[in-house]
Amino acid sequence: MRIHAWIFGVICLCPWLCLVSGGEQVQSNLKWRKSQLELSCNMYEGRWVWDDSYPLYDSSTCPHIRKEFDCVKYGRPDQQYLKYRWQPNECDLPRFDGKNFLTKLKGKQIMFIGDSVSLNHWQSLICLLHSSVPQTEILQQANLTLSNYTFQDYGVSVTIFHSTHLVDIEEEKIGRVLKLDSLQSGSIWKDMDILVFNTWLWWYRRGPKQPWDYVQIGDKILKDMDRMEAFKIGLTTWANWVNAKVDPIKTKVLFQGISPSHYNGMEWNEPGMRNCSKETQPISGSTYPSGLPPALYVVEDVLKNITKPVHLLNITTLSQLRKDAHPSSYNGFKAMDCTHWCVAGLPDTWNQLLYVAVTS
């Protein structure tokens, strides 16, 4: 594989094998109970099962993984987290086929827009595609706002656009202003064929990590406000942009559900845990003990009022169950990270779900 770099920038079917779930051996067969393409199947309701054929690729052969997510390279000793497959209740999720993905989307432009969780998601897709067509030339372009990989033989570009809030943060005399009713970057987004949006991680940040000094709604400037209310207003501005600017004949829009973190063991019935460092197995079953995060209800509420078609890539619950899938301290910074996810790992399942959503 040859990688052509124009501008360098930094931005933050084979037979099924024997499966193990909850210590029991379950013999899988080639006959699906129900096609994943049937609308009656909710791919987001299910459980994690052991699958010896996983992971989908060897992370050591993917040269594109950032040090934040490369858990194997940075010494993670256990490998069990790589061996779990998402099993929907009423159908089987098809194995990711990168060549089929690229062929079906030949000539298309895919863009992820969001924070570092979007970066995490994007990196997984790049590795999945690279592992499927390792000899394909990749054209790499980047600046401080976006990074793009074009798979030359297919004319498919996969881009990450960095935006913590989707709406604008502007530098003014008084400082950095989060403008909840302003969205200027959409002129770049609307020309894409597939848009995958995500935002939440930075809405609740306070103190030195907060990326703004004031919040503005219309002519009103505030020092702060209820963060969930701000999130809903900002997300509604994004929804209004989708309604006004997206051509659904050309562009498919997806919104990623809320990606959870695991710093509070009380959420998964282990009160003494303060991070994910000792977690090596998923939570069994289909529900998370503490329930869904309030931000997801905001997302669902806003999406109900969009007149254009938007697919909710509802990864929240299936990700909540994966307290074992974070880098913890096995990253290039040696810092405790129970927010992002190992690559290879959980984001590969997000991309299996994306694969079905955009190719069916």
PDB file of N, CA, C and O in Angstrom, residues 32-106:
ATOM      1  N   TRP A  32     -29.516 -17.828   8.502  1.00  0.00           N
ATOM      2  CA  TRP A  32     -29.958 -16.696   9.322  1.00  0.00           C
ATOM      3  C   TRP A  32     -31.409 -16.888   9.726  1.00  0.00           C
ATOM      4  O   TRP A  32     -32.244 -17.304   8.946  1.00  0.00           O
ATOM      5  N   ARG A  33     -31.710 -16.528  10.945  1.00  0.00           N
ATOM      6  CA  ARG A  33     -33.107 -16.584  11.398  1.00  0.00           C
ATOM      7  C   ARG A  33     -33.958 -15.585  10.641  1.00  0.00           C
ATOM      8  O   ARG A  33     -35.114 -15.803  10.365  1.00  0.00           O
ATOM      9  N   LYS A  34     -33.376 -14.476  10.316  1.00  0.00           N
ATOM     10  CA  LYS A  34     -34.104 -13.431   9.606  1.00  0.00           C
ATOM     11  C   LYS A  34     -33.082 -12.509   8.968  1.00  0.00           C
ATOM     12  O   LYS A  34     -32.064 -12.201   9.550  1.00  0.00           O
ATOM     13  N   SER A  35     -33.338 -12.073   7.772  1.00  0.00           N
ATOM     14  CA  SER A  35     -32.397 -11.198   7.080  1.00  0.00           C
ATOM     15  C   SER A  35     -32.240  -9.883   7.818  1.00  0.00           C
ATOM     16  O   SER A  35     -33.200  -9.309   8.311  1.00  0.00           O
ATOM     17  N   GLN A  36     -30.984  -9.406   7.898  1.00  0.00           N
ATOM     18  CA  GLN A  36     -30.743  -8.141   8.580  1.00  0.00           C
ATOM     19  C   GLN A  36     -31.341  -6.964   7.828  1.00  0.00           C
ATOM     20  O   GLN A  36     -31.446  -5.865   8.350  1.00  0.00           O
ATOM     21  N   LEU A  37     -31.727  -7.197   6.581  1.00  0.00           N
ATOM     22  CA  LEU A  37     -32.262  -6.100   5.784  1.00  0.00           C
ATOM     23  C   LEU A  37     -33.751  -5.899   6.028  1.00  0.00           C
ATOM     24  O   LEU A  37     -34.320  -4.911   5.590  1.00  0.00           O
ATOM     25  N   GLU A  38     -34.387  -6.830   6.705  1.00  0.00           N
ATOM     26  CA  GLU A  38     -35.807  -6.659   6.977  1.00  0.00           C
ATOM     27  C   GLU A  38     -35.999  -5.562   8.008  1.00  0.00           C
ATOM     28  O   GLU A  38     -35.309  -5.485   9.004  1.00  0.00           O
ATOM     29  N   LEU A  39     -36.979  -4.703   7.735  1.00  0.00           N
ATOM     30  CA  LEU A  39     -37.221  -3.560   8.608  1.00  0.00           C
ATOM     31  C   LEU A  39     -37.666  -3.994   9.994  1.00  0.00           C
ATOM     32  O   LEU A  39     -37.564  -3.242  10.950  1.00  0.00           O
ATOM     33  N   SER A  40     -38.172  -5.212  10.115  1.00  0.00           N
ATOM     34  CA  SER A  40     -38.671  -5.675  11.414  1.00  0.00           C
ATOM     35  C   SER A  40     -37.536  -5.976  12.385  1.00  0.00           C
ATOM     36  O   SER A  40     -37.773  -6.169  13.568  1.00  0.00           O
ATOM     37  N   CYS A  41     -36.300  -6.022  11.893  1.00  0.00           N
ATOM     38  CA  CYS A  41     -35.177  -6.338  12.776  1.00  0.00           C
ATOM     39  C   CYS A  41     -34.556  -5.074  13.335  1.00  0.00           C
ATOM     40  O   CYS A  41     -34.112  -4.212  12.580  1.00  0.00           O
ATOM     41  N   ASN A  42     -34.517  -4.985  14.649  1.00  0.00           N
ATOM     42  CA  ASN A  42     -33.817  -3.886  15.301  1.00  0.00           C
ATOM     43  C   ASN A  42     -32.397  -4.353  15.613  1.00  0.00           C
ATOM     44  O   ASN A  42     -32.184  -5.116  16.546  1.00  0.00           O
ATOM     45  N   MET A  43     -31.445  -3.899  14.831  1.00  0.00           N
ATOM     46  CA  MET A  43     -30.064  -4.350  14.988  1.00  0.00           C
ATOM     47  C   MET A  43     -29.415  -3.851  16.258  1.00  0.00           C
ATOM     48  O   MET A  43     -28.348  -4.319  16.655  1.00  0.00           O
ATOM     49  N   TYR A  44     -30.044  -2.872  16.908  1.00  0.00           N
ATOM     50  CA  TYR A  44     -29.446  -2.262  18.092  1.00  0.00           C
ATOM     51  C   TYR A  44     -29.878  -2.923  19.392  1.00  0.00           C
ATOM     52  O   TYR A  44     -29.404  -2.551  20.463  1.00  0.00           O
ATOM     53  N   GLU A  45     -30.780  -3.891  19.311  1.00  0.00           N
ATOM     54  CA  GLU A  45     -31.195  -4.646  20.490  1.00  0.00           C
ATOM     55  C   GLU A  45     -30.587  -6.040  20.404  1.00  0.00           C
ATOM     56  O   GLU A  45     -30.820  -6.775  19.441  1.00  0.00           O
ATOM     57  N   GLY A  46     -29.780  -6.390  21.395  1.00  0.00           N
ATOM     58  CA  GLY A  46     -29.124  -7.689  21.356  1.00  0.00           C
ATOM     59  C   GLY A  46     -28.191  -7.883  22.533  1.00  0.00           C
ATOM     60  O   GLY A  46     -28.407  -7.314  23.612  1.00  0.00           O
ATOM     61  N   ARG A  47     -27.138  -8.658  22.316  1.00  0.00           N
ATOM     62  CA  ARG A  47     -26.184  -8.977  23.391  1.00  0.00           C
ATOM     63  C   ARG A  47     -24.823  -9.241  22.758  1.00  0.00           C
ATOM     64  O   ARG A  47     -24.718  -9.456  21.546  1.00  0.00           O
ATOM     65  N   TRP A  48     -23.800  -9.278  23.591  1.00  0.00           N
ATOM     66  CA  TRP A  48     -22.450  -9.591  23.124  1.00  0.00           C
ATOM     67  C   TRP A  48     -22.168 -11.075  23.319  1.00  0.00           C
ATOM     68  O   TRP A  48     -22.420 -11.619  24.392  1.00  0.00           O
ATOM     69  N   VAL A  49     -21.672 -11.727  22.265  1.00  0.00           N
ATOM     70  CA  VAL A  49     -21.334 -13.153  22.333  1.00  0.00           C
ATOM     71  C   VAL A  49     -19.877 -13.351  21.917  1.00  0.00           C
ATOM     72  O   VAL A  49     -19.323 -12.593  21.121  1.00  0.00           O
ATOM     73  N   TRP A  50     -19.263 -14.360  22.463  1.00  0.00           N
ATOM     74  CA  TRP A  50     -17.873 -14.692  22.130  1.00  0.00           C
ATOM     75  C   TRP A  50     -17.796 -15.272  20.716  1.00  0.00           C
ATOM     76  O   TRP A  50     -18.634 -16.091  20.320  1.00  0.00           O
ATOM     77  N   ASP A  51     -16.801 -14.841  19.960  1.00  0.00           N
ATOM     78  CA  ASP A  51     -16.612 -15.356  18.606  1.00  0.00           C
ATOM     79  C   ASP A  51     -15.113 -15.463  18.340  1.00  0.00           C
ATOM     80  O   ASP A  51     -14.414 -14.451  18.248  1.00  0.00           O
ATOM     81  N   ASP A  52     -14.608 -16.689  18.189  1.00  0.00           N
ATOM     82  CA  ASP A  52     -13.178 -16.908  18.002  1.00  0.00           C
ATOM     83  C   ASP A  52     -12.649 -16.341  16.682  1.00  0.00           C
ATOM     84  O   ASP A  52     -11.437 -16.219  16.514  1.00  0.00           O
ATOM     85  N   SER A  53     -13.543 -16.030  15.739  1.00  0.00           N
ATOM     86  CA  SER A  53     -13.082 -15.484  14.459  1.00  0.00           C
ATOM     87  C   SER A  53     -12.765 -13.989  14.551  1.00  0.00           C
ATOM     88  O   SER A  53     -12.242 -13.413  13.589  1.00  0.00           O
ATOM     89  N   TYR A  54     -13.063 -13.401  15.677  1.00  0.00           N
ATOM     90  CA  TYR A  54     -12.785 -11.979  15.867  1.00  0.00           C
ATOM     91  C   TYR A  54     -11.395 -11.791  16.467  1.00  0.00           C
ATOM     92  O   TYR A  54     -10.873 -12.711  17.094  1.00  0.00           O
ATOM     93  N   PRO A  55     -10.744 -10.641  16.268  1.00  0.00           N
ATOM     94  CA  PRO A  55     -11.259  -9.406  15.672  1.00  0.00           C
ATOM     95  C   PRO A  55     -11.326  -9.473  14.145  1.00  0.00           C
ATOM     96  O   PRO A  55     -10.830 -10.425  13.538  1.00  0.00           O
ATOM     97  N   LEU A  56     -11.903  -8.445  13.548  1.00  0.00           N
ATOM     98  CA  LEU A  56     -12.073  -8.396  12.110  1.00  0.00           C
ATOM     99  C   LEU A  56     -10.765  -8.124  11.372  1.00  0.00           C
ATOM    100  O   LEU A  56     -10.672  -8.351  10.171  1.00  0.00           O
ATOM    101  N   TYR A  57      -9.760  -7.621  12.096  1.00  0.00           N
ATOM    102  CA  TYR A  57      -8.442  -7.378  11.501  1.00  0.00           C
ATOM    103  C   TYR A  57      -7.418  -7.318  12.616  1.00  0.00           C
ATOM    104  O   TYR A  57      -7.758  -7.160  13.790  1.00  0.00           O
ATOM    105  N   ASP A  58      -6.171  -7.436  12.223  1.00  0.00           N
ATOM    106  CA  ASP A  58      -5.057  -7.342  13.152  1.00  0.00           C
ATOM    107  C   ASP A  58      -4.621  -5.884  13.224  1.00  0.00           C
ATOM    108  O   ASP A  58      -4.164  -5.324  12.228  1.00  0.00           O
ATOM    109  N   SER A  59      -4.774  -5.272  14.380  1.00  0.00           N
ATOM    110  CA  SER A  59      -4.468  -3.839  14.490  1.00  0.00           C
ATOM    111  C   SER A  59      -3.014  -3.522  14.159  1.00  0.00           C
ATOM    112  O   SER A  59      -2.704  -2.407  13.730  1.00  0.00           O
ATOM    113  N   SER A  60      -2.118  -4.478  14.332  1.00  0.00           N
ATOM    114  CA  SER A  60      -0.706  -4.227  14.045  1.00  0.00           C
ATOM    115  C   SER A  60      -0.437  -4.040  12.559  1.00  0.00           C
ATOM    116  O   SER A  60       0.610  -3.522  12.176  1.00  0.00           O
ATOM    117  N   THR A  61      -1.375  -4.453  11.709  1.00  0.00           N
ATOM    118  CA  THR A  61      -1.207  -4.287  10.267  1.00  0.00           C
ATOM    119  C   THR A  61      -1.863  -3.016   9.744  1.00  0.00           C
ATOM    120  O   THR A  61      -1.818  -2.750   8.548  1.00  0.00           O
ATOM    121  N   CYS A  62      -2.470  -2.245  10.633  1.00  0.00           N
ATOM    122  CA  CYS A  62      -3.098  -0.981  10.221  1.00  0.00           C
ATOM    123  C   CYS A  62      -2.199   0.177  10.638  1.00  0.00           C
ATOM    124  O   CYS A  62      -2.063   0.461  11.831  1.00  0.00           O
ATOM    125  N   PRO A  63      -1.578   0.863   9.691  1.00  0.00           N
ATOM    126  CA  PRO A  63      -0.626   1.930  10.026  1.00  0.00           C
ATOM    127  C   PRO A  63      -1.278   3.260  10.361  1.00  0.00           C
ATOM    128  O   PRO A  63      -0.581   4.254  10.547  1.00  0.00           O
ATOM    129  N   HIS A  64      -2.593   3.287  10.456  1.00  0.00           N
ATOM    130  CA  HIS A  64      -3.306   4.555  10.578  1.00  0.00           C
ATOM    131  C   HIS A  64      -3.858   4.823  11.970  1.00  0.00           C
ATOM    132  O   HIS A  64      -4.551   5.813  12.180  1.00  0.00           O
ATOM    133  N   ILE A  65      -3.585   3.960  12.944  1.00  0.00           N
ATOM    134  CA  ILE A  65      -4.191   4.115  14.270  1.00  0.00           C
ATOM    135  C   ILE A  65      -3.412   5.132  15.096  1.00  0.00           C
ATOM    136  O   ILE A  65      -2.200   5.015  15.266  1.00  0.00           O
ATOM    137  N   ARG A  66      -4.113   6.101  15.620  1.00  0.00           N
ATOM    138  CA  ARG A  66      -3.483   7.082  16.500  1.00  0.00           C
ATOM    139  C   ARG A  66      -3.141   6.442  17.842  1.00  0.00           C
ATOM    140  O   ARG A  66      -3.768   5.470  18.270  1.00  0.00           O
ATOM    141  N   LYS A  67      -2.157   7.022  18.508  1.00  0.00           N
ATOM    142  CA  LYS A  67      -1.670   6.424  19.756  1.00  0.00           C
ATOM    143  C   LYS A  67      -2.694   6.459  20.881  1.00  0.00           C
ATOM    144  O   LYS A  67      -2.571   5.726  21.863  1.00  0.00           O
ATOM    145  N   GLU A  68      -3.733   7.275  20.744  1.00  0.00           N
ATOM    146  CA  GLU A  68      -4.789   7.292  21.754  1.00  0.00           C
ATOM    147  C   GLU A  68      -5.574   5.975  21.794  1.00  0.00           C
ATOM    148  O   GLU A  68      -6.139   5.615  22.835  1.00  0.00           O
ATOM    149  N   PHE A  69      -5.651   5.277  20.644  1.00  0.00           N
ATOM    150  CA  PHE A  69      -6.567   4.149  20.504  1.00  0.00           C
ATOM    151  C   PHE A  69      -5.871   2.800  20.299  1.00  0.00           C
ATOM    152  O   PHE A  69      -6.545   1.772  20.285  1.00  0.00           O
ATOM    153  N   ASP A  70      -4.557   2.801  20.148  1.00  0.00           N
ATOM    154  CA  ASP A  70      -3.838   1.582  19.773  1.00  0.00           C
ATOM    155  C   ASP A  70      -3.459   0.770  21.015  1.00  0.00           C
ATOM    156  O   ASP A  70      -2.300   0.708  21.431  1.00  0.00           O
ATOM    157  N   CYS A  71      -4.447   0.106  21.601  1.00  0.00           N
ATOM    158  CA  CYS A  71      -4.276  -0.557  22.895  1.00  0.00           C
ATOM    159  C   CYS A  71      -3.279  -1.707  22.854  1.00  0.00           C
ATOM    160  O   CYS A  71      -2.506  -1.900  23.801  1.00  0.00           O
ATOM    161  N   VAL A  72      -3.286  -2.493  21.787  1.00  0.00           N
ATOM    162  CA  VAL A  72      -2.359  -3.621  21.687  1.00  0.00           C
ATOM    163  C   VAL A  72      -0.920  -3.122  21.611  1.00  0.00           C
ATOM    164  O   VAL A  72      -0.030  -3.610  22.320  1.00  0.00           O
ATOM    165  N   LYS A  73      -0.672  -2.123  20.790  1.00  0.00           N
ATOM    166  CA  LYS A  73       0.674  -1.566  20.653  1.00  0.00           C
ATOM    167  C   LYS A  73       1.200  -1.044  21.980  1.00  0.00           C
ATOM    168  O   LYS A  73       2.393  -1.177  22.293  1.00  0.00           O
ATOM    169  N   TYR A  74       0.314  -0.467  22.787  1.00  0.00           N
ATOM    170  CA  TYR A  74       0.748   0.123  24.047  1.00  0.00           C
ATOM    171  C   TYR A  74       0.554  -0.799  25.246  1.00  0.00           C
ATOM    172  O   TYR A  74       0.411  -0.351  26.367  1.00  0.00           O
ATOM    173  N   GLY A  75       0.552  -2.094  24.969  1.00  0.00           N
ATOM    174  CA  GLY A  75       0.758  -3.062  26.032  1.00  0.00           C
ATOM    175  C   GLY A  75      -0.435  -3.668  26.718  1.00  0.00           C
ATOM    176  O   GLY A  75      -0.276  -4.294  27.770  1.00  0.00           O
ATOM    177  N   ARG A  76      -1.640  -3.513  26.170  1.00  0.00           N
ATOM    178  CA  ARG A  76      -2.769  -4.140  26.857  1.00  0.00           C
ATOM    179  C   ARG A  76      -2.567  -5.651  26.896  1.00  0.00           C
ATOM    180  O   ARG A  76      -2.447  -6.300  25.840  1.00  0.00           O
ATOM    181  N   PRO A  77      -2.523  -6.254  28.077  1.00  0.00           N
ATOM    182  CA  PRO A  77      -2.152  -7.670  28.185  1.00  0.00           C
ATOM    183  C   PRO A  77      -3.271  -8.639  27.850  1.00  0.00           C
ATOM    184  O   PRO A  77      -3.022  -9.746  27.371  1.00  0.00           O
ATOM    185  N   ASP A  78      -4.525  -8.267  28.099  1.00  0.00           N
ATOM    186  CA  ASP A  78      -5.634  -9.176  27.827  1.00  0.00           C
ATOM    187  C   ASP A  78      -6.148  -8.945  26.406  1.00  0.00           C
ATOM    188  O   ASP A  78      -6.141  -7.829  25.904  1.00  0.00           O
ATOM    189  N   GLN A  79      -6.592 -10.006  25.765  1.00  0.00           N
ATOM    190  CA  GLN A  79      -7.103  -9.918  24.393  1.00  0.00           C
ATOM    191  C   GLN A  79      -8.576 -10.304  24.289  1.00  0.00           C
ATOM    192  O   GLN A  79      -9.141 -10.292  23.198  1.00  0.00           O
ATOM    193  N   GLN A  80      -9.209 -10.609  25.429  1.00  0.00           N
ATOM    194  CA  GLN A  80     -10.599 -11.061  25.384  1.00  0.00           C
ATOM    195  C   GLN A  80     -11.520 -10.009  24.771  1.00  0.00           C
ATOM    196  O   GLN A  80     -12.491 -10.340  24.088  1.00  0.00           O
ATOM    197  N   TYR A  81     -11.237  -8.748  25.030  1.00  0.00           N
ATOM    198  CA  TYR A  81     -12.127  -7.679  24.550  1.00  0.00           C
ATOM    199  C   TYR A  81     -12.246  -7.660  23.031  1.00  0.00           C
ATOM    200  O   TYR A  81     -13.199  -7.115  22.481  1.00  0.00           O
ATOM    201  N   LEU A  82     -11.287  -8.260  22.338  1.00  0.00           N
ATOM    202  CA  LEU A  82     -11.302  -8.305  20.878  1.00  0.00           C
ATOM    203  C   LEU A  82     -12.190  -9.425  20.334  1.00  0.00           C
ATOM    204  O   LEU A  82     -12.454  -9.470  19.128  1.00  0.00           O
ATOM    205  N   LYS A  83     -12.644 -10.315  21.200  1.00  0.00           N
ATOM    206  CA  LYS A  83     -13.303 -11.542  20.763  1.00  0.00           C
ATOM    207  C   LYS A  83     -14.820 -11.529  20.853  1.00  0.00           C
ATOM    208  O   LYS A  83     -15.457 -12.582  20.699  1.00  0.00           O
ATOM    209  N   TYR A  84     -15.403 -10.372  21.093  1.00  0.00           N
ATOM    210  CA  TYR A  84     -16.853 -10.322  21.236  1.00  0.00           C
ATOM    211  C   TYR A  84     -17.523  -9.757  19.988  1.00  0.00           C
ATOM    212  O   TYR A  84     -17.054  -8.790  19.397  1.00  0.00           O
ATOM    213  N   ARG A  85     -18.625 -10.402  19.613  1.00  0.00           N
ATOM    214  CA  ARG A  85     -19.416 -10.000  18.435  1.00  0.00           C
ATOM    215  C   ARG A  85     -20.808  -9.583  18.885  1.00  0.00           C
ATOM    216  O   ARG A  85     -21.394 -10.210  19.769  1.00  0.00           O
ATOM    217  N   TRP A  86     -21.336  -8.531  18.284  1.00  0.00           N
ATOM    218  CA  TRP A  86     -22.687  -8.080  18.606  1.00  0.00           C
ATOM    219  C   TRP A  86     -23.701  -8.978  17.916  1.00  0.00           C
ATOM    220  O   TRP A  86     -23.662  -9.170  16.698  1.00  0.00           O
ATOM    221  N   GLN A  87     -24.618  -9.528  18.723  1.00  0.00           N
ATOM    222  CA  GLN A  87     -25.645 -10.428  18.223  1.00  0.00           C
ATOM    223  C   GLN A  87     -27.028  -9.820  18.441  1.00  0.00           C
ATOM    224  O   GLN A  87     -27.565  -9.833  19.551  1.00  0.00           O
ATOM    225  N   PRO A  88     -27.641  -9.230  17.400  1.00  0.00           N
ATOM    226  CA  PRO A  88     -29.010  -8.725  17.536  1.00  0.00           C
ATOM    227  C   PRO A  88     -29.977  -9.858  17.874  1.00  0.00           C
ATOM    228  O   PRO A  88     -29.723 -11.037  17.563  1.00  0.00           O
ATOM    229  N   ASN A  89     -31.076  -9.503  18.505  1.00  0.00           N
ATOM    230  CA  ASN A  89     -32.030 -10.509  18.975  1.00  0.00           C
ATOM    231  C   ASN A  89     -32.756 -11.224  17.842  1.00  0.00           C
ATOM    232  O   ASN A  89     -33.072 -12.414  17.939  1.00  0.00           O
ATOM    233  N   GLU A  90     -33.057 -10.517  16.767  1.00  0.00           N
ATOM    234  CA  GLU A  90     -33.943 -11.062  15.738  1.00  0.00           C
ATOM    235  C   GLU A  90     -33.276 -11.302  14.387  1.00  0.00           C
ATOM    236  O   GLU A  90     -33.946 -11.656  13.422  1.00  0.00           O
ATOM    237  N   CYS A  91     -31.994 -11.106  14.291  1.00  0.00           N
ATOM    238  CA  CYS A  91     -31.295 -11.296  13.022  1.00  0.00           C
ATOM    239  C   CYS A  91     -29.814 -11.415  13.311  1.00  0.00           C
ATOM    240  O   CYS A  91     -29.388 -11.332  14.468  1.00  0.00           O
ATOM    241  N   ASP A  92     -29.008 -11.614  12.287  1.00  0.00           N
ATOM    242  CA  ASP A  92     -27.560 -11.621  12.441  1.00  0.00           C
ATOM    243  C   ASP A  92     -26.978 -10.409  11.744  1.00  0.00           C
ATOM    244  O   ASP A  92     -27.386 -10.070  10.633  1.00  0.00           O
ATOM    245  N   LEU A  93     -26.054  -9.751  12.403  1.00  0.00           N
ATOM    246  CA  LEU A  93     -25.364  -8.613  11.812  1.00  0.00           C
ATOM    247  C   LEU A  93     -24.306  -9.142  10.846  1.00  0.00           C
ATOM    248  O   LEU A  93     -23.453  -9.933  11.239  1.00  0.00           O
ATOM    249  N   PRO A  94     -24.353  -8.749   9.566  1.00  0.00           N
ATOM    250  CA  PRO A  94     -23.388  -9.292   8.609  1.00  0.00           C
ATOM    251  C   PRO A  94     -21.963  -8.862   8.937  1.00  0.00           C
ATOM    252  O   PRO A  94     -21.724  -7.768   9.426  1.00  0.00           O
ATOM    253  N   ARG A  95     -21.036  -9.736   8.660  1.00  0.00           N
ATOM    254  CA  ARG A  95     -19.627  -9.424   8.848  1.00  0.00           C
ATOM    255  C   ARG A  95     -19.240  -8.307   7.891  1.00  0.00           C
ATOM    256  O   ARG A  95     -19.686  -8.254   6.755  1.00  0.00           O
ATOM    257  N   PHE A  96     -18.414  -7.392   8.381  1.00  0.00           N
ATOM    258  CA  PHE A  96     -18.019  -6.254   7.550  1.00  0.00           C
ATOM    259  C   PHE A  96     -17.234  -6.744   6.341  1.00  0.00           C
ATOM    260  O   PHE A  96     -16.272  -7.501   6.465  1.00  0.00           O
ATOM    261  N   ASP A  97     -17.645  -6.300   5.160  1.00  0.00           N
ATOM    262  CA  ASP A  97     -16.984  -6.634   3.901  1.00  0.00           C
ATOM    263  C   ASP A  97     -16.505  -5.329   3.271  1.00  0.00           C
ATOM    264  O   ASP A  97     -17.276  -4.621   2.628  1.00  0.00           O
ATOM    265  N   GLY A  98     -15.233  -5.001   3.501  1.00  0.00           N
ATOM    266  CA  GLY A  98     -14.707  -3.721   3.039  1.00  0.00           C
ATOM    267  C   GLY A  98     -14.720  -3.562   1.534  1.00  0.00           C
ATOM    268  O   GLY A  98     -14.995  -2.477   1.014  1.00  0.00           O
ATOM    269  N   LYS A  99     -14.424  -4.637   0.809  1.00  0.00           N
ATOM    270  CA  LYS A  99     -14.429  -4.542  -0.654  1.00  0.00           C
ATOM    271  C   LYS A  99     -15.831  -4.275  -1.172  1.00  0.00           C
ATOM    272  O   LYS A  99     -16.042  -3.464  -2.083  1.00  0.00           O
ATOM    273  N   ASN A 100     -16.818  -4.944  -0.572  1.00  0.00           N
ATOM    274  CA  ASN A 100     -18.212  -4.704  -0.952  1.00  0.00           C
ATOM    275  C   ASN A 100     -18.633  -3.283  -0.602  1.00  0.00           C
ATOM    276  O   ASN A 100     -19.334  -2.609  -1.376  1.00  0.00           O
ATOM    277  N   PHE A 101     -18.215  -2.820   0.552  1.00  0.00           N
ATOM    278  CA  PHE A 101     -18.497  -1.454   0.991  1.00  0.00           C
ATOM    279  C   PHE A 101     -17.977  -0.453  -0.035  1.00  0.00           C
ATOM    280  O   PHE A 101     -18.698   0.448  -0.493  1.00  0.00           O
ATOM    281  N   LEU A 102     -16.717  -0.596  -0.425  1.00  0.00           N
ATOM    282  CA  LEU A 102     -16.099   0.325  -1.379  1.00  0.00           C
ATOM    283  C   LEU A 102     -16.722   0.210  -2.771  1.00  0.00           C
ATOM    284  O   LEU A 102     -16.889   1.218  -3.473  1.00  0.00           O
ATOM    285  N   THR A 103     -17.075  -0.998  -3.169  1.00  0.00           N
ATOM    286  CA  THR A 103     -17.676  -1.197  -4.488  1.00  0.00           C
ATOM    287  C   THR A 103     -19.056  -0.562  -4.559  1.00  0.00           C
ATOM    288  O   THR A 103     -19.387   0.138  -5.528  1.00  0.00           O
ATOM    289  N   LYS A 104     -19.867  -0.791  -3.525  1.00  0.00           N
ATOM    290  CA  LYS A 104     -21.219  -0.226  -3.523  1.00  0.00           C
ATOM    291  C   LYS A 104     -21.203   1.295  -3.424  1.00  0.00           C
ATOM    292  O   LYS A 104     -22.107   1.967  -3.926  1.00  0.00           O
ATOM    293  N   LEU A 105     -20.172   1.846  -2.788  1.00  0.00           N
ATOM    294  CA  LEU A 105     -20.106   3.296  -2.602  1.00  0.00           C
ATOM    295  C   LEU A 105     -19.073   3.928  -3.531  1.00  0.00           C
ATOM    296  O   LEU A 105     -18.556   5.007  -3.253  1.00  0.00           O
ATOM    297  N   LYS A 106     -18.773   3.291  -4.627  1.00  0.00           N
ATOM    298  CA  LYS A 106     -17.757   3.785  -5.554  1.00  0.00           C
ATOM    299  C   LYS A 106     -18.036   5.230  -5.967  1.00  0.00           C
ATOM    300  O   LYS A 106     -19.155   5.589  -6.345  1.00  0.00           O
TER     301      LYS A 106
END
